[in-house]
Amino acid sequence: VENVIKMISMANLVDDHTNSMVQNHLANHYFWKWTPVPGMARVERGSNVVTGNMASSLEGGDRIRIGHEFETVVVVDDEDGISGSQNTFKLKDNWKFDSASNLKIWKKDYDRVISLAKGAYNHTNMPEVQAESLYMLARVFHARGEMEQANKFYDKACMLSPELSPARFGLAQTLIWDEAYDEAAAHLRL
């Protein structure tokens, strides 16, 4: 898989970042990929505070994985200001495992997905390819819990390419979140 991604990345460079299909493929890859964060972390059982020697800081809203089983989101805590410091940050959820140290952290690089999807959208006039780009953007907002933004991009993707089933399903999910059940059901029947 990595060799294929390297070849697609090279195609993106050769085409001077203007091939929308290549950019959408890369956006999809980076949506699913966990990127390692340099350094190691320590977490106490029942705590939502992580300490360690992470070389790059994490930001509020970053989706992270600690170890192999624990996924959560970094939160901003304005009161004590520890989130975002280089050595300490807070989690949305409490650590449910035994206290541990020397844990590896990975994060999602959603900014890269957004950049690739926007580039793909702007470098084509094919509605189906633009719809796929909008779908990629919607997925990022959906994963971040920004349902209004996700809804907006899913809806635009469905307008450009009504047969794009994953976008229609995502749109229905955001409509259910908004308690628009009849409208969600109508999208699922198409």
CSV table of C-alpha atoms in Angstrom, one decimal:
chain,number,residue,atom,x,y,z
A,1,VAL,CA,0.0,0.0,0.0
A,2,GLU,CA,2.8,2.4,0.9
A,3,ASN,CA,4.4,2.0,-2.6
A,4,VAL,CA,1.1,2.8,-4.2
A,5,ILE,CA,0.7,5.9,-2.1
A,6,LYS,CA,4.3,7.0,-3.0
A,7,MET,CA,3.4,6.6,-6.7
A,8,ILE,CA,0.2,8.6,-6.2
A,9,SER,CA,2.2,11.3,-4.3
A,10,MET,CA,4.7,11.4,-7.1
A,11,ALA,CA,1.9,11.8,-9.6
A,12,ASN,CA,0.6,14.7,-7.6
A,13,LEU,CA,4.1,16.4,-7.7
A,14,VAL,CA,4.5,15.7,-11.4
A,15,ASP,CA,1.1,17.2,-12.2
A,16,ASP,CA,2.0,20.3,-10.1
A,17,HIS,CA,-0.8,19.5,-7.6
A,18,THR,CA,-3.5,20.0,-10.3
A,19,ASN,CA,-4.8,16.4,-10.9
A,20,SER,CA,-8.1,16.3,-9.0
A,21,MET,CA,-8.4,12.5,-9.1
A,22,VAL,CA,-4.9,12.1,-7.6
A,23,GLN,CA,-5.6,14.7,-4.9
A,24,ASN,CA,-8.9,13.0,-4.0
A,25,HIS,CA,-7.2,9.6,-3.7
A,26,LEU,CA,-4.6,11.2,-1.5
A,27,ALA,CA,-7.2,12.9,0.6
A,28,ASN,CA,-9.0,9.6,1.2
A,29,HIS,CA,-5.7,8.0,2.2
A,30,TYR,CA,-4.8,10.7,4.7
A,31,PHE,CA,-8.3,10.7,6.1
A,32,TRP,CA,-7.7,7.1,7.3
A,33,LYS,CA,-4.0,7.3,8.1
A,34,TRP,CA,-2.7,7.8,11.6
A,35,THR,CA,0.4,10.0,11.7
A,36,PRO,CA,2.9,9.3,14.6
A,37,VAL,CA,3.6,12.2,17.0
A,38,PRO,CA,7.2,12.2,18.0
A,39,GLY,CA,7.9,11.5,21.7
A,40,MET,CA,6.3,9.3,24.4
A,41,ALA,CA,3.4,9.8,26.7
A,42,ARG,CA,2.3,8.9,30.2
A,43,VAL,CA,-1.3,8.6,31.4
A,44,GLU,CA,-2.8,7.7,34.8
A,45,ARG,CA,-5.9,5.5,35.1
A,46,GLY,CA,-9.0,7.6,35.3
A,47,SER,CA,-7.2,10.8,34.3
A,48,ASN,CA,-7.7,13.0,31.2
A,49,VAL,CA,-4.3,14.6,31.5
A,50,VAL,CA,-1.4,13.3,29.4
A,51,THR,CA,2.2,14.1,30.1
A,52,GLY,CA,5.3,13.3,28.2
A,53,ASN,CA,8.1,14.5,25.9
A,54,MET,CA,6.0,15.1,22.7
A,55,ALA,CA,8.2,17.0,20.4
A,56,SER,CA,5.3,18.5,18.4
A,57,SER,CA,2.4,20.1,20.3
A,58,LEU,CA,-1.2,18.9,19.7
A,59,GLU,CA,-4.0,21.4,19.3
A,60,GLY,CA,-7.5,21.4,20.7
A,61,GLY,CA,-9.8,19.3,18.4
A,62,ASP,CA,-7.0,17.0,17.2
A,63,ARG,CA,-8.2,13.4,17.0
A,64,ILE,CA,-5.6,11.2,18.5
A,65,ARG,CA,-4.9,7.6,19.3
A,66,ILE,CA,-2.8,6.6,22.4
A,67,GLY,CA,-1.4,3.1,22.3
A,68,HIS,CA,-3.3,0.7,20.2
A,69,GLU,CA,-6.8,0.9,21.6
A,70,PHE,CA,-7.6,4.4,22.9
A,71,GLU,CA,-9.0,7.1,20.6
A,72,THR,CA,-10.2,10.5,21.7
A,73,VAL,CA,-9.9,14.2,21.1
A,74,VAL,CA,-7.5,16.8,22.5
A,75,VAL,CA,-9.5,19.5,24.4
A,76,VAL,CA,-8.7,23.1,25.1
A,77,ASP,CA,-8.9,24.1,28.7
A,78,ASP,CA,-8.7,27.9,29.1
A,79,GLU,CA,-8.9,27.7,32.9
A,80,ASP,CA,-5.6,26.0,33.6
A,81,GLY,CA,-4.0,26.5,30.2
A,82,ILE,CA,-2.3,23.1,30.0
A,83,SER,CA,-3.8,22.0,26.7
A,84,GLY,CA,-1.5,22.6,23.9
A,85,SER,CA,1.7,22.9,26.0
A,86,GLN,CA,4.5,20.8,24.7
A,87,ASN,CA,4.6,18.4,27.6
A,88,THR,CA,1.0,18.2,28.8
A,89,PHE,CA,-2.5,18.2,27.3
A,90,LYS,CA,-6.0,17.2,28.2
A,91,LEU,CA,-8.3,14.6,26.6
A,92,LYS,CA,-12.0,14.6,26.0
A,93,ASP,CA,-12.3,11.2,27.6
A,94,ASN,CA,-10.6,9.7,30.7
A,95,TRP,CA,-8.0,7.0,30.3
A,96,LYS,CA,-9.7,3.7,31.0
A,97,PHE,CA,-6.7,1.4,31.2
A,98,ASP,CA,-4.1,0.9,33.8
A,99,SER,CA,-1.6,3.7,34.3
A,100,ALA,CA,1.1,3.5,31.6
A,101,SER,CA,4.1,5.3,30.3
A,102,ASN,CA,6.2,5.2,27.2
A,103,LEU,CA,3.0,5.2,25.1
A,104,LYS,CA,3.1,6.2,21.4
A,105,ILE,CA,0.6,8.8,20.2
A,106,TRP,CA,-0.8,9.1,16.7
A,107,LYS,CA,-3.0,11.9,15.3
A,108,LYS,CA,-5.2,12.4,12.2
A,109,ASP,CA,-3.9,15.0,9.8
A,110,TYR,CA,-7.2,16.4,8.8
A,111,ASP,CA,-5.7,19.7,7.7
A,112,ARG,CA,-3.9,17.8,4.9
A,113,VAL,CA,-7.1,16.1,3.9
A,114,ILE,CA,-8.8,19.5,3.7
A,115,SER,CA,-6.0,21.0,1.6
A,116,LEU,CA,-6.0,18.1,-0.8
A,117,ALA,CA,-9.8,18.1,-1.2
A,118,LYS,CA,-10.0,21.8,-1.7
A,119,GLY,CA,-7.2,21.6,-4.3
A,120,ALA,CA,-9.0,18.8,-6.1
A,121,TYR,CA,-12.3,20.8,-6.1
A,122,ASN,CA,-10.6,23.9,-7.5
A,123,HIS,CA,-8.7,22.1,-10.3
A,124,THR,CA,-11.7,20.4,-12.1
A,125,ASN,CA,-15.0,21.4,-13.6
A,126,MET,CA,-16.3,17.8,-13.5
A,127,PRO,CA,-19.3,17.7,-11.1
A,128,GLU,CA,-18.6,14.1,-10.1
A,129,VAL,CA,-15.0,14.8,-9.1
A,130,GLN,CA,-16.0,18.0,-7.3
A,131,ALA,CA,-18.7,16.0,-5.5
A,132,GLU,CA,-16.1,13.6,-4.3
A,133,SER,CA,-13.9,16.5,-3.1
A,134,LEU,CA,-16.9,17.9,-1.2
A,135,TYR,CA,-17.6,14.5,0.3
A,136,MET,CA,-14.0,14.4,1.6
A,137,LEU,CA,-14.4,17.8,3.2
A,138,ALA,CA,-17.7,16.7,4.8
A,139,ARG,CA,-16.1,13.6,6.2
A,140,VAL,CA,-13.5,15.6,8.0
A,141,PHE,CA,-16.1,17.9,9.6
A,142,HIS,CA,-18.2,14.9,10.5
A,143,ALA,CA,-15.3,13.2,12.2
A,144,ARG,CA,-14.6,16.4,14.1
A,145,GLY,CA,-18.2,16.6,15.3
A,146,GLU,CA,-18.9,19.8,13.3
A,147,MET,CA,-22.2,18.5,12.0
A,148,GLU,CA,-23.5,21.8,10.5
A,149,GLN,CA,-20.4,22.1,8.3
A,150,ALA,CA,-20.5,18.4,7.5
A,151,ASN,CA,-24.2,18.7,6.5
A,152,LYS,CA,-23.4,21.7,4.2
A,153,PHE,CA,-20.7,19.8,2.3
A,154,TYR,CA,-22.6,16.5,2.1
A,155,ASP,CA,-25.6,18.4,0.7
A,156,LYS,CA,-23.5,20.2,-1.9
A,157,ALA,CA,-21.9,16.8,-2.9
A,158,CYS,CA,-25.3,15.3,-3.3
A,159,MET,CA,-26.5,18.2,-5.5
A,160,LEU,CA,-23.5,17.8,-7.8
A,161,SER,CA,-23.6,14.0,-7.9
A,162,PRO,CA,-27.0,12.5,-6.7
A,163,GLU,CA,-25.7,9.0,-7.1
A,164,LEU,CA,-22.8,9.4,-4.7
A,165,SER,CA,-24.2,7.1,-2.1
A,166,PRO,CA,-21.6,7.7,0.7
A,167,ALA,CA,-22.4,11.4,0.6
A,168,ARG,CA,-26.1,10.7,0.7
A,169,PHE,CA,-25.6,8.4,3.7
A,170,GLY,CA,-23.5,11.0,5.5
A,171,LEU,CA,-26.1,13.7,4.7
A,172,ALA,CA,-28.8,11.4,6.3
A,173,GLN,CA,-26.6,11.0,9.4
A,174,THR,CA,-26.2,14.7,9.9
A,175,LEU,CA,-30.0,15.2,9.3
A,176,ILE,CA,-30.7,12.6,12.0
A,177,TRP,CA,-28.3,14.5,14.3
A,178,ASP,CA,-30.4,17.6,13.6
A,179,GLU,CA,-33.5,15.6,14.3
A,180,ALA,CA,-34.8,16.0,10.7
A,181,TYR,CA,-35.9,12.4,10.6
A,182,ASP,CA,-38.3,12.6,7.6
A,183,GLU,CA,-35.7,14.4,5.4
A,184,ALA,CA,-33.0,11.8,6.5
A,185,ALA,CA,-35.3,8.9,5.6
A,186,ALA,CA,-36.1,10.4,2.2
A,187,HIS,CA,-32.4,10.6,1.4
A,188,LEU,CA,-31.9,7.0,2.5
A,189,ARG,CA,-34.7,5.8,0.2
A,190,LEU,CA,-33.1,7.3,-3.0
